Amino acid sequence: MTLVAGVDSSTQSCKVVIRDADTGVLVREGRAPHPSGTEVHPDGWWTALSTAVAAAGGLDDVAAISVGGQQHGMVCLDAAGAVVRPALLWNDTRSAGAAVKLVDELAGDLLSGQQAWVDAVGSVPVASFTITKLRWLAEHEPAHARATAAVCLPHDWLTWRLGGAAGLETLTTDRSDASGTGYWSTAQGEYRPDLLDLAFGSRPVLPRVLGPSAAAGRTGAGAVLGPGAGDNAAAALGLMAGTGDVVVSIGTSGVVTAVSALPPADPSGAVAGFADATGQFLPLVCTLNAARVLDATASMLGVGHDELSRLALSCDAGAGGLVMIPYLEGERTPNLPDATGSLQGWTLGTSTPAHLARAAVEGLLCGLADGLDALVAQGAAPRRVLLIGGGAQSEAVRRIAPAVLGVPVEVPEAGEYVADGAARQAAWTLRGEAGPPAWTTATSVMHEADPVPAVRERYAEARARVQDGTSTSR
């Protein structure tokens, strides 16, 4: 039996799956937590990876390995390959002001700047993007900026470490992760060093961008290293999502994405123009607030997630007019990095645990429904909607989602789809075949419900009030 390993180095933890390269059957797996916070030293990821690998029985018998990782994170290395400072993660919003400056500077005003950035790289930069973090570094930590000889992303750094970290020139990445930096053109498939000059004032070494199944090297034990991928692209590959599929993922972030044969170009900035892990494109909408909205609400009510779900389902749709705008950590879509959460329509009648639980689930799902609308406006034609991520394990989320999204929702069995996509890529790289292996996909359950437009309408009214009263940083 030939074995391959897939790694999911996500925001909160590291997961490792080891699968049969021919059939995809899971042989063993392991996991370990990551340090918390929006600023993390990459050594924490390496420690977690080592622990997860050990829990999975090691890699001595593995023929290939690939890493899926959280997108956008800024990892700065000095000339000797040492980490210059802790990495700023995708959900660190301190570079929101830098994003505004960069949009303005490219064309002289914000509106023209948004179109100019879409033309240049396919996306309008926000605080999540690596390029905005580099501008923040140059402005606020010039000594660290001067010491930076190379910039890479979390999955790039882990792949480099697995391959022996021989030198900065051996750094590699893939199309999907490169497309989230803000200085790589999704449509043209090449770096834009002039944008690095604009943002950072210099041109550090950047990872070589590999094709979807190109080898990044070998581990010390001889295992082939796949190119890796951003977490959303890896999840799409794990699901074998194709054109017409929309994947809604409820994890630390909320993600709505669709596989497309054409690069997207949304000057509003709502839809990011990313690449996928197969050679196609992955238009994507991301919210900062997803599963942790459920965590926070459960904590407020002093209940577990099963009870939160029961409470939400015991309340009628619309929560009696109580609306939660769950911007607990600011928000990325819409771009409101300084926003906070709010409850609107709070009355004596809605002052119950059930109403709050229902409002939390509906508020979370309404933000994702807005993302689905944005993808449709960009030409996506959903054939099916796949609901994944930790938040999808909530019965309330599964049952309420079709009513809020307005379409039937297919929920695959729980799995580590980012790690599975990385494992599928590892097998693809190992075999050198024309496409990824067609392993049997997970079984799924279809959920249907009559749409309740009034829930979306009330949410839109409440969201507009928040936007009117909060700086958009644009």
XYZ file of C-alpha atoms in Angstrom, residues 27-351:
325
model
C -5.344 4.927 7.397
C -4.606 7.137 10.407
C -4.694 10.769 11.531
C -3.527 13.208 14.203
C -4.030 16.774 15.342
C -2.601 19.428 17.649
C -3.623 22.974 18.662
C -2.019 26.179 17.414
C -1.138 29.149 19.596
C -4.022 31.594 19.867
C -4.022 35.185 18.639
C -3.748 37.038 15.355
C 0.050 37.300 15.640
C 1.849 33.940 15.914
C 5.479 32.871 15.604
C 5.731 30.239 12.842
C 7.652 27.964 15.205
C 4.273 27.355 16.861
C 2.975 25.890 13.599
C 6.044 23.671 13.276
C 5.620 22.382 16.828
C 1.949 21.639 16.168
C 2.788 19.889 12.891
C 5.395 17.733 14.620
C 2.914 16.817 17.357
C 0.135 16.041 14.870
C 2.491 13.915 12.743
C 3.533 11.933 15.818
C -0.119 11.423 16.757
C -0.723 10.136 13.227
C 2.015 7.534 13.567
C 4.802 9.398 11.807
C 5.733 9.856 8.160
C 8.400 7.169 7.715
C 6.136 5.084 5.443
C 4.633 8.033 3.553
C 5.584 8.486 -0.111
C 4.300 12.061 -0.544
C 3.015 14.914 1.588
C 1.324 18.220 0.861
C 0.334 21.152 3.074
C -2.870 23.186 2.983
C -2.636 26.323 5.082
C -4.406 29.465 6.232
C -4.117 32.142 3.556
C -2.563 35.610 3.594
C -0.390 35.334 6.731
C 2.833 37.383 6.468
C 5.981 35.382 7.248
C 9.128 37.506 6.984
C 12.558 35.861 6.782
C 16.011 37.403 7.029
C 18.927 36.599 4.736
C 19.802 33.533 6.818
C 16.234 32.208 6.698
C 15.361 33.108 10.295
C 11.918 34.482 11.124
C 12.149 38.271 11.510
C 9.028 38.717 13.667
C 5.886 36.766 14.541
C 3.617 36.297 11.532
C 0.575 38.528 11.140
C -2.382 36.275 10.373
C -5.218 36.842 7.923
C -7.556 37.956 10.718
C -5.207 40.622 12.091
C -6.889 43.888 11.127
C -4.161 46.372 12.136
C -3.327 46.916 8.445
C -6.818 48.208 7.540
C -5.479 51.762 7.190
C -2.658 50.510 5.000
C -5.207 48.856 2.707
C -7.014 52.172 2.218
C -3.756 53.934 1.372
C -2.754 51.301 -1.159
C -6.112 51.412 -2.925
C -5.940 55.180 -3.122
C -2.286 55.334 -4.186
C -2.613 53.035 -7.178
C -4.984 55.368 -9.030
C -5.288 58.561 -7.019
C -8.739 57.943 -5.524
C -10.560 55.058 -3.880
C -13.119 54.273 -6.601
C -10.584 54.265 -9.436
C -8.119 52.495 -7.152
C -10.466 49.570 -6.583
C -10.815 49.045 -10.333
C -7.058 49.434 -10.804
C -6.324 46.730 -8.218
C -8.847 44.361 -9.783
C -7.223 44.939 -13.167
C -3.783 44.339 -11.661
C -4.284 41.283 -9.469
C -7.992 40.354 -9.505
C -8.852 41.563 -6.007
C -9.185 44.761 -3.993
C -6.810 44.529 -1.012
C -8.243 44.575 2.496
C -6.566 44.103 5.862
C -6.400 40.320 5.376
C -4.105 40.504 2.342
C -0.346 40.076 2.740
C 0.465 43.219 0.794
C -1.343 45.424 3.327
C 0.576 43.795 6.174
C 3.851 44.548 4.386
C 2.855 48.209 4.129
C 2.029 48.208 7.852
C 5.420 46.649 8.613
C 7.277 49.236 6.520
C 5.487 52.088 8.289
C 5.446 50.810 11.870
C 8.472 48.507 12.174
C 11.051 49.808 9.686
C 13.913 47.857 11.293
C 12.019 44.598 10.746
C 11.185 45.676 7.206
C 14.862 46.328 6.456
C 15.773 42.904 7.869
C 13.231 41.152 5.632
C 14.983 39.368 2.774
C 12.068 37.078 1.804
C 8.304 36.963 2.324
C 6.213 33.815 2.237
C 2.916 32.450 3.512
C 2.193 29.867 6.226
C 1.942 26.853 3.919
C 5.017 28.009 1.992
C 7.067 28.160 5.196
C 5.965 24.725 6.388
C 6.683 23.142 3.006
C 10.094 24.825 3.003
C 10.844 23.469 6.490
C 9.718 19.966 5.502
C 12.091 20.154 2.533
C 15.084 21.140 4.655
C 14.971 24.961 4.343
C 18.081 24.885 2.151
C 17.965 28.568 1.181
C 15.584 31.387 0.366
C 15.803 30.511 -3.306
C 14.134 27.148 -2.579
C 10.931 28.715 -1.240
C 7.861 27.643 -3.228
C 4.134 28.324 -3.253
C 1.148 27.563 -5.486
C -1.349 29.611 -7.499
C -4.102 29.529 -4.883
C -2.021 30.982 -2.058
C -0.121 33.398 -4.296
C -3.461 34.819 -5.466
C -4.233 35.982 -1.923
C -1.094 38.065 -1.455
C -2.136 41.151 -3.416
C 1.066 41.123 -5.488
C 0.384 38.164 -7.816
C -1.936 38.486 -10.809
C -4.540 35.723 -10.883
C -5.392 36.298 -14.542
C -1.803 36.666 -15.789
C -0.251 34.088 -13.461
C 2.729 36.226 -12.473
C 4.051 38.404 -9.671
C 3.658 42.160 -9.782
C 6.944 43.404 -8.255
C 5.884 46.995 -8.949
C 3.109 46.549 -6.385
C 5.650 45.280 -3.869
C 7.631 48.458 -4.495
C 4.490 50.499 -3.888
C 3.642 48.709 -0.662
C 7.017 47.833 0.828
C 9.595 49.988 -0.898
C 11.714 46.980 -1.868
C 11.504 43.601 -3.569
C 12.222 40.732 -1.167
C 12.619 37.171 -2.438
C 9.247 35.598 -3.197
C 8.438 31.877 -3.426
C 8.494 30.259 -6.856
C 4.907 29.563 -7.946
C 4.432 25.892 -8.831
C 1.827 24.282 -11.031
C -1.044 22.296 -9.478
C 0.835 18.983 -9.311
C 4.485 20.088 -9.484
C 6.853 18.779 -6.815
C 8.285 21.268 -4.331
C 11.131 18.925 -3.398
C 11.530 16.041 -0.958
C 11.603 15.606 2.782
C 14.735 14.361 4.510
C 13.196 10.889 4.485
C 12.642 11.069 0.713
C 8.893 11.749 0.550
C 7.799 13.894 -2.394
C 6.492 17.334 -1.422
C 3.419 18.601 -3.242
C 3.048 22.315 -4.011
C 0.485 22.807 -1.238
C -2.476 25.177 -1.367
C -4.438 27.799 0.469
C -6.973 26.270 2.817
C -10.040 27.123 0.748
C -8.543 25.751 -2.450
C -7.463 22.610 -0.620
C -10.980 22.134 0.771
C -12.476 22.489 -2.723
C -10.030 19.848 -3.953
C -10.870 17.612 -1.003
C -14.545 17.828 -1.976
C -13.715 17.476 -5.678
C -15.822 20.586 -6.242
C -16.268 21.487 -9.893
C -17.819 24.197 -12.002
C -21.269 24.975 -10.659
C -20.445 23.937 -7.115
C -20.582 26.510 -4.314
C -18.811 25.622 -1.086
C -19.931 27.362 2.112
C -17.455 26.783 4.915
C -18.165 27.781 8.519
C -14.899 27.725 10.437
C -12.946 30.502 12.119
C -13.886 32.473 9.023
C -16.988 32.127 6.912
C -16.229 31.397 3.280
C -18.455 31.211 0.216
C -16.603 30.151 -2.898
C -17.300 28.746 -6.353
C -15.111 26.943 -8.861
C -14.884 28.906 -12.113
C -13.189 28.501 -15.465
C -12.699 32.282 -15.696
C -10.917 34.685 -13.335
C -13.398 36.891 -11.466
C -13.087 40.681 -11.382
C -15.239 42.467 -8.811
C -14.276 46.148 -8.370
C -16.485 46.409 -5.271
C -13.992 44.183 -3.485
C -16.648 41.833 -2.113
C -15.483 38.933 -4.279
C -11.778 38.114 -4.165
C -10.298 36.837 -7.418
C -8.390 33.789 -6.226
C -7.023 30.797 -8.106
C -7.840 27.212 -7.182
C -5.602 24.163 -6.761
C -6.333 22.582 -10.155
C -5.562 25.336 -12.667
C -8.969 27.025 -12.564
C -10.223 29.921 -10.448
C -11.926 30.300 -7.097
C -13.962 33.510 -6.675
C -14.378 33.855 -2.940
C -16.211 35.883 -0.321
C -14.845 35.753 3.219
C -16.321 36.941 6.497
C -14.252 37.287 9.655
C -17.060 36.042 11.893
C -18.335 32.502 11.577
C -18.224 29.542 13.973
C -16.969 31.701 16.821
C -20.288 33.572 16.707
C -21.846 30.306 17.859
C -19.088 29.836 20.434
C -19.629 33.336 21.838
C -23.401 33.006 21.974
C -23.204 29.623 23.683
C -20.809 31.121 26.217
C -23.137 34.075 26.870
C -26.020 31.706 27.507
C -23.934 29.300 29.568
C -24.843 26.303 27.385
C -23.111 23.815 25.115
C -23.481 23.757 21.352
C -26.142 21.042 21.345
C -28.315 23.097 23.679
C -27.656 26.259 21.644
C -28.894 24.402 18.584
C -31.978 23.142 20.413
C -32.782 26.654 21.614
C -32.410 28.128 18.126
C -34.720 25.529 16.617
C -37.312 26.083 19.348
C -37.756 29.691 18.173
C -39.689 30.717 15.075
C -37.878 32.012 11.974
C -36.988 35.665 12.336
C -36.476 35.409 16.107
C -39.442 37.684 16.727
C -37.649 40.567 15.012
C -34.388 40.208 16.987
C -31.455 40.627 14.583
C -27.816 39.973 15.384
C -25.134 41.656 13.299
C -22.251 39.395 14.354
C -19.267 41.642 13.660
C -17.511 40.438 16.808
C -14.002 40.894 15.373
C -14.677 43.679 12.928
C -15.624 42.449 9.483
C -14.001 41.813 6.126
C -17.140 41.544 3.976
C -18.479 44.206 4.178
C -15.153 45.896 4.844
C -15.705 47.200 8.386
C -12.525 46.339 10.296
C -13.446 48.522 13.291
C -17.076 47.433 13.599
C -18.501 45.604 16.593
C -21.450 43.271 16.954
C -24.939 44.541 17.650
C -28.422 43.351 18.530
C -31.391 45.162 17.018
C -35.076 44.633 17.680
C -34.452 43.718 21.308
C -37.706 43.857 23.271
C -39.094 42.250 26.402
C -40.633 39.634 24.151
C -37.321 38.729 22.522
C -35.350 38.651 25.785
